[in-house]
Short mmCIF file of C-alpha atoms and ligand atoms in Angstrom, two decimals:
data_model
loop_
_atom_site.label_atom_id
_atom_site.label_comp_id
_atom_site.label_asym_id
_atom_site.label_seq_id
_atom_site.Cartn_x
_atom_site.Cartn_y
_atom_site.Cartn_z
CA MET A 179 13.06 27.94 3.27
CA ARG A 180 9.29 27.43 2.24
CA ILE A 181 8.51 23.75 1.69
CA ALA A 182 5.32 22.42 0.03
CA THR A 183 3.91 18.91 0.62
CA LEU A 184 1.03 16.96 -0.76
CA THR A 185 -0.43 13.42 -0.45
CA SER A 186 -1.43 11.52 -3.62
CA GLY A 187 -2.82 8.07 -4.72
CA GLY A 188 -4.79 5.70 -2.33
CA ASP A 189 -4.65 7.11 1.26
CA CYS A 190 -3.07 5.02 4.08
CA PRO A 191 -2.58 5.26 7.85
CA GLY A 192 0.44 7.31 8.63
CA LEU A 193 0.11 10.12 6.15
CA ASN A 194 -0.87 12.53 8.80
CA ALA A 195 2.13 11.56 10.92
CA VAL A 196 4.36 12.49 7.87
CA ILE A 197 2.56 15.93 7.46
CA ARG A 198 3.08 16.62 11.15
CA GLY A 199 6.65 15.56 11.06
CA ILE A 200 7.43 17.82 8.06
CA VAL A 201 5.78 20.79 9.71
CA ARG A 202 7.35 20.41 13.11
CA THR A 203 10.84 19.76 11.71
CA ALA A 204 10.60 22.75 9.25
CA ALA A 205 9.44 24.98 12.07
CA ASP A 206 12.39 23.84 14.26
CA HIS A 207 14.63 25.15 11.44
CA GLY A 208 12.80 28.43 10.96
CA SER A 209 11.16 27.21 7.85
CA THR A 210 7.33 27.20 6.77
CA VAL A 211 5.19 24.49 5.09
CA VAL A 212 2.31 24.84 2.63
CA GLY A 213 0.17 21.78 1.89
CA PHE A 214 -1.51 21.31 -1.53
CA GLU A 215 -4.91 19.69 -1.52
CA ASP A 216 -5.97 16.52 -3.16
CA GLY A 217 -2.70 15.39 -4.51
CA TRP A 218 -1.37 16.62 -7.87
CA GLN A 219 -4.75 18.05 -8.71
CA GLY A 220 -4.43 20.74 -5.89
CA LEU A 221 -0.96 21.60 -7.11
CA LEU A 222 -2.19 21.99 -10.68
CA GLU A 223 -5.20 24.20 -9.51
CA ASP A 224 -3.17 25.98 -6.83
CA ARG A 225 -5.35 24.95 -4.00
CA ARG A 226 -3.01 25.38 -1.01
CA ARG A 227 -3.15 25.90 2.69
CA GLN A 228 -0.48 27.26 5.09
CA LEU A 229 0.28 24.56 7.69
CA TYR A 230 1.26 25.86 11.16
CA ASP A 231 3.20 24.10 13.83
CA ASP A 232 0.13 24.36 16.26
CA ALA A 233 -2.02 22.12 18.49
CA PHE A 234 -3.99 20.87 15.45
CA ILE A 235 -0.92 19.65 13.66
CA ASP A 236 0.55 18.19 16.81
CA ARG A 237 -2.62 15.97 17.30
CA ILE A 238 -3.03 14.39 13.83
CA LEU A 239 -0.28 11.93 14.62
CA ARG A 240 -2.80 9.27 15.59
CA ARG A 241 -5.37 10.19 12.88
CA GLY A 242 -5.95 7.92 9.79
CA GLY A 243 -6.46 9.28 6.16
CA THR A 244 -4.84 12.57 5.25
CA ILE A 245 -5.90 16.07 6.31
CA LEU A 246 -4.80 17.40 2.92
CA GLY A 247 -7.06 14.93 0.92
CA THR A 248 -5.69 12.79 -1.91
CA GLY A 249 -6.59 11.69 -5.41
CA ARG A 250 -5.23 10.18 -8.55
CA LEU A 251 -4.54 12.31 -11.66
CA HIS A 252 -4.02 10.73 -15.04
CA PRO A 253 -0.32 11.09 -16.10
CA ASP A 254 -1.17 12.83 -19.32
CA LYS A 255 -2.99 15.59 -17.56
CA PHE A 256 -0.27 15.79 -14.99
CA LYS A 257 2.40 16.23 -17.65
CA ALA A 258 0.38 18.65 -19.64
CA GLY A 259 0.29 20.95 -16.49
CA LEU A 260 4.03 21.27 -16.04
CA GLU A 261 4.21 24.94 -16.79
CA GLN A 262 1.13 25.69 -14.58
CA ILE A 263 2.75 23.65 -11.83
CA LYS A 264 5.99 25.70 -12.09
CA ALA A 265 4.03 28.94 -12.04
CA ASN A 266 1.96 27.87 -8.96
CA LEU A 267 5.19 26.96 -7.03
CA ALA A 268 6.89 30.07 -7.94
CA ASP A 269 3.77 32.16 -6.91
CA ALA A 270 3.63 30.46 -3.56
CA GLY A 271 7.40 31.04 -3.19
CA ILE A 272 8.14 27.29 -2.77
CA ASP A 273 11.90 26.22 -2.54
CA ALA A 274 11.27 22.49 -2.10
CA LEU A 275 8.33 19.96 -2.77
CA ILE A 276 7.82 16.73 -0.71
CA PRO A 277 5.19 14.60 -2.39
CA ILE A 278 4.10 11.56 -0.36
CA GLY A 279 2.81 8.66 -2.37
CA GLY A 280 3.21 5.29 -3.83
CA GLU A 281 4.97 4.13 -7.04
CA GLY A 282 2.65 6.17 -9.38
CA THR A 283 3.20 9.37 -7.29
CA LEU A 284 6.84 8.83 -7.11
CA LYS A 285 7.04 8.34 -10.87
CA GLY A 286 5.31 11.91 -11.09
CA ALA A 287 7.68 13.30 -8.51
CA LYS A 288 10.77 11.87 -10.54
CA TRP A 289 9.39 13.58 -13.61
CA LEU A 290 9.03 16.97 -11.85
CA SER A 291 12.51 16.42 -10.51
CA ASP A 292 13.95 15.71 -14.04
CA ASN A 293 12.15 18.93 -15.09
CA GLY A 294 14.07 21.07 -12.63
CA ILE A 295 11.78 21.16 -9.59
CA PRO A 296 13.53 20.59 -6.25
CA VAL A 297 11.83 17.44 -5.00
CA VAL A 298 12.30 14.90 -2.23
CA GLY A 299 9.81 11.92 -2.24
CA VAL A 300 8.31 10.10 0.58
CA PRO A 301 7.07 6.46 -0.17
CA LYS A 302 3.86 5.29 1.21
CA THR A 303 1.43 2.39 0.37
CA ILE A 304 -0.27 -0.34 2.38
CA ASP A 305 0.81 -2.71 -0.44
CA ASN A 306 4.52 -2.38 0.67
CA ASP A 307 5.54 -2.64 -3.01
CA VAL A 308 7.75 0.43 -3.41
CA ASN A 309 11.21 -0.76 -4.41
CA GLY A 310 14.40 0.12 -2.57
CA THR A 311 12.85 0.35 0.89
CA ASP A 312 12.17 -2.38 3.33
CA TYR A 313 8.83 -1.11 4.44
CA THR A 314 6.39 1.57 3.58
CA PHE A 315 4.21 2.98 6.31
CA GLY A 316 0.60 1.78 6.14
CA PHE A 317 1.55 -1.82 5.52
CA ASP A 318 1.93 -2.69 9.23
CA THR A 319 -1.45 -1.08 10.01
CA ALA A 320 -3.09 -3.03 7.12
CA VAL A 321 -1.46 -6.28 8.23
CA ALA A 322 -2.73 -5.71 11.74
CA VAL A 323 -6.23 -5.16 10.53
CA ALA A 324 -6.09 -8.14 8.14
CA THR A 325 -4.72 -10.46 11.09
CA ASP A 326 -7.35 -9.35 13.47
CA ALA A 327 -9.98 -10.29 10.85
CA ILE A 328 -8.40 -13.51 10.20
CA ASP A 329 -8.29 -14.29 13.89
CA ARG A 330 -12.00 -13.64 14.03
CA LEU A 331 -12.76 -15.84 11.03
CA HIS A 332 -10.93 -18.81 12.63
CA THR A 333 -13.50 -18.99 15.37
CA THR A 334 -16.58 -18.74 13.12
CA ALA A 335 -15.00 -21.09 10.59
CA GLU A 336 -14.30 -23.70 13.19
CA SER A 337 -17.81 -23.45 14.66
CA HIS A 338 -19.43 -24.11 11.40
CA ASP A 339 -16.87 -26.52 9.90
CA ARG A 340 -16.26 -24.16 6.96
CA VAL A 341 -13.57 -23.06 4.57
CA MET A 342 -13.31 -19.28 4.83
CA ILE A 343 -11.65 -17.21 2.02
CA VAL A 344 -10.23 -13.95 3.11
CA GLU A 345 -9.56 -11.53 0.29
CA VAL A 346 -6.97 -8.85 1.15
CA MET A 347 -5.59 -5.91 -0.87
CA GLY A 348 -2.54 -6.19 -3.17
CA ARG A 349 -3.26 -6.08 -6.89
CA HIS A 350 0.35 -6.58 -8.05
CA VAL A 351 2.11 -7.98 -4.96
CA GLY A 352 1.19 -10.23 -2.13
CA TRP A 353 2.84 -8.73 0.97
CA ILE A 354 -0.38 -8.10 2.97
CA ALA A 355 -1.54 -11.64 2.09
CA LEU A 356 1.86 -13.23 3.04
CA HIS A 357 2.35 -11.33 6.34
CA ALA A 358 -1.36 -11.45 7.57
CA GLY A 359 -1.73 -15.02 6.34
CA MET A 360 1.49 -15.97 8.29
CA ALA A 361 0.47 -14.13 11.35
CA GLY A 362 -3.07 -15.41 11.19
CA GLY A 363 -2.12 -19.05 10.75
CA ALA A 364 -3.84 -19.32 7.34
CA HIS A 365 -3.79 -22.78 5.80
CA HIS A 366 -3.03 -21.52 2.42
CA ILE A 367 -1.93 -18.18 0.95
CA LEU A 368 -2.38 -17.06 -2.64
CA ILE A 369 -0.42 -14.16 -4.00
CA PRO A 370 0.03 -12.51 -7.43
CA GLU A 371 3.69 -13.48 -7.74
CA VAL A 372 2.97 -17.29 -7.71
CA PRO A 373 0.04 -18.35 -10.02
CA PHE A 374 -1.90 -21.04 -8.30
CA ASP A 375 -3.49 -24.30 -9.33
CA ILE A 376 -6.91 -24.66 -7.58
CA GLU A 377 -6.64 -28.42 -7.53
CA GLU A 378 -3.35 -28.09 -5.44
CA VAL A 379 -5.26 -25.72 -3.05
CA CYS A 380 -8.12 -28.26 -2.82
CA LYS A 381 -5.50 -31.06 -2.21
CA LYS A 382 -4.09 -29.28 0.80
CA MET A 383 -7.57 -28.70 2.19
CA ARG A 384 -8.52 -32.40 1.51
CA ARG A 385 -5.51 -33.57 3.38
CA ARG A 386 -6.33 -31.39 6.28
CA MET A 387 -9.66 -32.78 6.54
CA GLN A 388 -8.37 -36.37 6.30
CA LEU A 389 -6.25 -35.61 9.32
CA GLY A 390 -9.30 -34.73 11.29
CA GLU A 391 -9.49 -30.86 10.81
CA LYS A 392 -13.01 -29.68 9.67
CA TYR A 393 -12.34 -26.08 8.81
CA GLY A 394 -9.75 -24.10 6.89
CA ILE A 395 -8.68 -20.44 6.19
CA ILE A 396 -7.32 -19.39 2.87
CA VAL A 397 -5.89 -15.81 2.39
CA VAL A 398 -6.06 -14.47 -1.21
CA ALA A 399 -4.47 -11.31 -2.34
CA GLU A 400 -6.99 -9.53 -4.76
CA GLY A 401 -4.53 -9.82 -7.54
CA ALA A 402 -3.88 -13.63 -7.12
CA VAL A 403 -3.90 -15.39 -10.60
CA PRO A 404 -4.76 -18.91 -11.47
CA LYS A 405 -2.43 -20.92 -13.57
CA PRO A 406 -3.57 -20.51 -17.29
CA GLY A 407 -6.37 -22.91 -17.99
CA THR A 408 -7.34 -23.85 -14.52
CA ILE A 409 -10.08 -21.30 -13.68
CA GLU A 410 -12.19 -19.43 -16.30
CA MET A 411 -11.53 -15.85 -15.99
CA ASP A 412 -13.22 -12.74 -17.65
CA ALA A 413 -11.38 -10.75 -20.25
CA GLU A 414 -8.96 -8.36 -18.74
CA GLU A 415 -10.28 -4.76 -18.45
CA VAL A 416 -8.30 -1.72 -17.41
CA ASP A 417 -9.58 1.49 -15.75
CA GLN A 418 -8.76 5.04 -16.75
CA PHE A 419 -5.36 4.94 -15.03
CA GLY A 420 -4.40 1.64 -16.68
CA HIS A 421 -4.98 -0.52 -13.57
CA ILE A 422 -6.26 -3.93 -14.27
CA LYS A 423 -9.85 -4.30 -12.88
CA MET A 424 -9.94 -6.96 -10.16
CA GLN A 425 -12.05 -9.99 -10.65
CA ASN A 426 -13.43 -10.88 -7.21
CA MET A 427 -10.87 -13.61 -6.95
CA GLY A 428 -11.94 -14.54 -3.36
CA ALA A 429 -15.45 -15.30 -4.53
CA ARG A 430 -14.26 -17.27 -7.53
CA ILE A 431 -12.10 -19.45 -5.49
CA ALA A 432 -14.91 -20.07 -2.93
CA LYS A 433 -17.04 -21.31 -5.83
CA GLU A 434 -14.31 -23.49 -7.21
CA ILE A 435 -13.56 -25.09 -3.80
CA GLU A 436 -17.31 -25.69 -3.15
CA LYS A 437 -17.55 -27.62 -6.56
CA ARG A 438 -14.53 -29.74 -5.81
CA LEU A 439 -14.90 -30.43 -2.08
CA ASP A 440 -17.84 -31.52 0.07
CA VAL A 441 -17.44 -28.49 2.44
CA ASP A 442 -19.41 -25.25 3.03
CA VAL A 443 -17.29 -22.25 1.89
CA ARG A 444 -17.74 -18.51 2.50
CA SER A 445 -15.77 -15.55 1.33
CA THR A 446 -15.03 -12.22 2.98
CA VAL A 447 -13.42 -9.16 1.24
CA LEU A 448 -11.51 -6.81 3.64
CA GLY A 449 -11.21 -3.96 1.17
CA HIS A 450 -10.80 -0.56 2.34
CA ILE A 451 -11.00 -1.40 6.00
CA GLN A 452 -7.33 -2.23 5.65
CA ARG A 453 -6.55 1.32 4.65
CA GLY A 454 -8.75 3.21 7.24
CA GLY A 455 -8.34 4.12 10.80
CA THR A 456 -5.45 4.91 13.20
CA PRO A 457 -1.89 3.80 12.20
CA THR A 458 0.05 1.34 14.45
CA ALA A 459 2.95 2.38 16.47
CA PHE A 460 5.36 1.05 13.92
CA ASP A 461 3.65 2.98 11.11
CA ARG A 462 3.74 6.17 13.23
CA VAL A 463 7.44 5.89 13.94
CA LEU A 464 8.32 5.06 10.29
CA ALA A 465 6.16 7.95 9.01
CA THR A 466 7.83 10.30 11.38
CA ARG A 467 11.31 9.16 10.56
CA TYR A 468 10.58 9.65 6.83
CA ALA A 469 9.24 13.09 7.53
CA VAL A 470 12.18 14.22 9.56
CA ASN A 471 14.66 12.92 7.18
CA ALA A 472 12.89 14.22 3.94
CA THR A 473 12.54 17.72 5.51
CA LYS A 474 16.34 17.62 6.55
CA ALA A 475 17.27 16.54 2.94
CA CYS A 476 15.32 19.68 1.65
CA LEU A 477 17.02 21.95 4.15
CA ARG A 478 20.51 20.75 3.01
CA GLY A 479 19.55 20.91 -0.70
CA GLU A 480 19.72 17.13 -1.30
CA PHE A 481 16.90 16.97 -3.95
CA GLY A 482 15.91 14.28 -6.52
CA LYS A 483 15.93 11.54 -3.84
CA VAL A 484 13.43 9.37 -1.91
CA THR A 485 13.47 8.37 1.79
CA ALA A 486 13.89 4.61 2.34
CA LEU A 487 14.29 2.17 5.28
CA ARG A 488 17.12 -0.16 4.87
CA SER A 489 18.22 -2.61 7.54
CA GLY A 490 16.79 -0.33 10.23
CA HIS A 491 18.35 2.93 8.88
CA ILE A 492 16.89 5.83 6.91
CA GLU A 493 18.68 6.33 3.65
CA MET A 494 18.16 8.71 0.75
CA ILE A 495 17.77 6.66 -2.54
CA SER A 496 17.48 7.70 -6.12
CA PHE A 497 14.13 8.09 -7.78
CA ASP A 498 15.39 5.53 -10.43
CA GLU A 499 15.77 2.93 -7.73
CA ALA A 500 12.35 3.66 -6.05
CA VAL A 501 10.36 3.50 -9.39
CA GLY A 502 12.22 1.19 -11.61
CA HIS A 503 10.02 -1.82 -10.66
CA LEU A 504 7.72 -3.07 -7.89
CA LYS A 505 9.06 -4.84 -4.81
CA GLU A 506 7.62 -8.26 -5.22
CA VAL A 507 7.49 -11.06 -2.54
CA PRO A 508 10.61 -13.15 -3.20
CA MET A 509 9.99 -16.85 -3.78
CA ARG A 510 12.03 -17.94 -0.69
CA ARG A 511 9.72 -15.80 1.60
CA TYR A 512 6.68 -17.52 -0.12
CA GLN A 513 8.34 -20.89 0.52
CA THR A 514 8.68 -20.22 4.19
CA ALA A 515 4.90 -19.75 4.47
CA GLN A 516 4.25 -22.65 2.21
CA ALA A 517 5.96 -25.01 4.66
CA LEU A 518 2.98 -24.59 6.95
CA PHE A 519 0.14 -24.85 4.35
CA GLY A 520 -2.62 -27.44 4.87
O1 F6P B 155 -2.42 0.76 -3.76
C1 F6P B 155 -3.05 0.70 -2.61
C2 F6P B 155 -4.47 0.06 -2.77
O2 F6P B 155 -5.19 0.03 -1.56
C3 F6P B 155 -4.34 -1.32 -3.42
O3 F6P B 155 -4.07 -2.35 -2.45
C4 F6P B 155 -5.77 -1.53 -3.95
O4 F6P B 155 -5.71 -2.50 -4.98
C5 F6P B 155 -6.04 -0.06 -4.39
O5 F6P B 155 -5.34 0.70 -3.73
C6 F6P B 155 -7.54 0.27 -4.28
O6 F6P B 155 -7.68 1.46 -4.88
P1 F6P B 155 -9.03 2.40 -4.75
O7 F6P B 155 -9.08 3.01 -3.47
O8 F6P B 155 -9.06 3.43 -5.95
O9 F6P B 155 -10.16 1.40 -4.86
#
């Protein structure tokens, strides 16, 4: 069998571990692997590379980013290229395609699958928002990076009697904020799923200070939203992919707290640091398990599915389940963290 793979959407630690896992598993079964460059764009433009089970591939396990490159392609351009994609796959003699990506990529993969292409999807994203799977790889690394940053901010905040706002990634869901905030002992966590009242946040900080503490750490997901009418926001703008443009929520909150409390406030945006660098052991293992299982699904002809982690086991789930909606933080999980706010 000849398998093709590609990485699409925002990169994340663990992508190379998947590529390595696919190449090595395929080789073990006498199959070969081709990698398309820069996501769907490379598939459309037929930019491909043969991937060999060699020393280079063996060593990419620890490496961040993706050796194939990645990118985003507008869904209209992607869909308009269906015949070209089919021709390119036929020309390369491809029997199966394994796209590795987040919700947007998996929607594209489902569409190819619905149009007769043999596809098995592998979910990735630091946001951990793909539905139907307990974790996506990249998330654990992002949480580790953010937790380390929060640990560091504690010591400087405490030395200067400051409130530190830490803005982490997560435009639609607050998984990184929730986990890093809990692990880092944040005194408040704001996530997109639970609109916040800035006065309530200040109340918690005030109470903390009345009890003798002089500093505080507030973790904010970039997509956190204030309750209507509480903080003035700019008109919503979307980019070419229909993503809402983020509004520097951390900095806005810092300004509001400074207005309301007699305390020095600073804001830090962790940004793409959360997506770069070497994957944690957890992400390497999860990425490898997804790779082995996706490749084996191709080899037995089980197409139109996505790999997923469920209660510790890897299962194959339907595209419909994976892309139906985003996996949000459930209220009960937020409430657990909330018990320790202030
Ligand atoms: O979806 C992953 C993600 O890292 C989000 O957390 C973040 O909002 C977005 O990608 C950033 O995208 P870009 O790399 O295009 O700035």
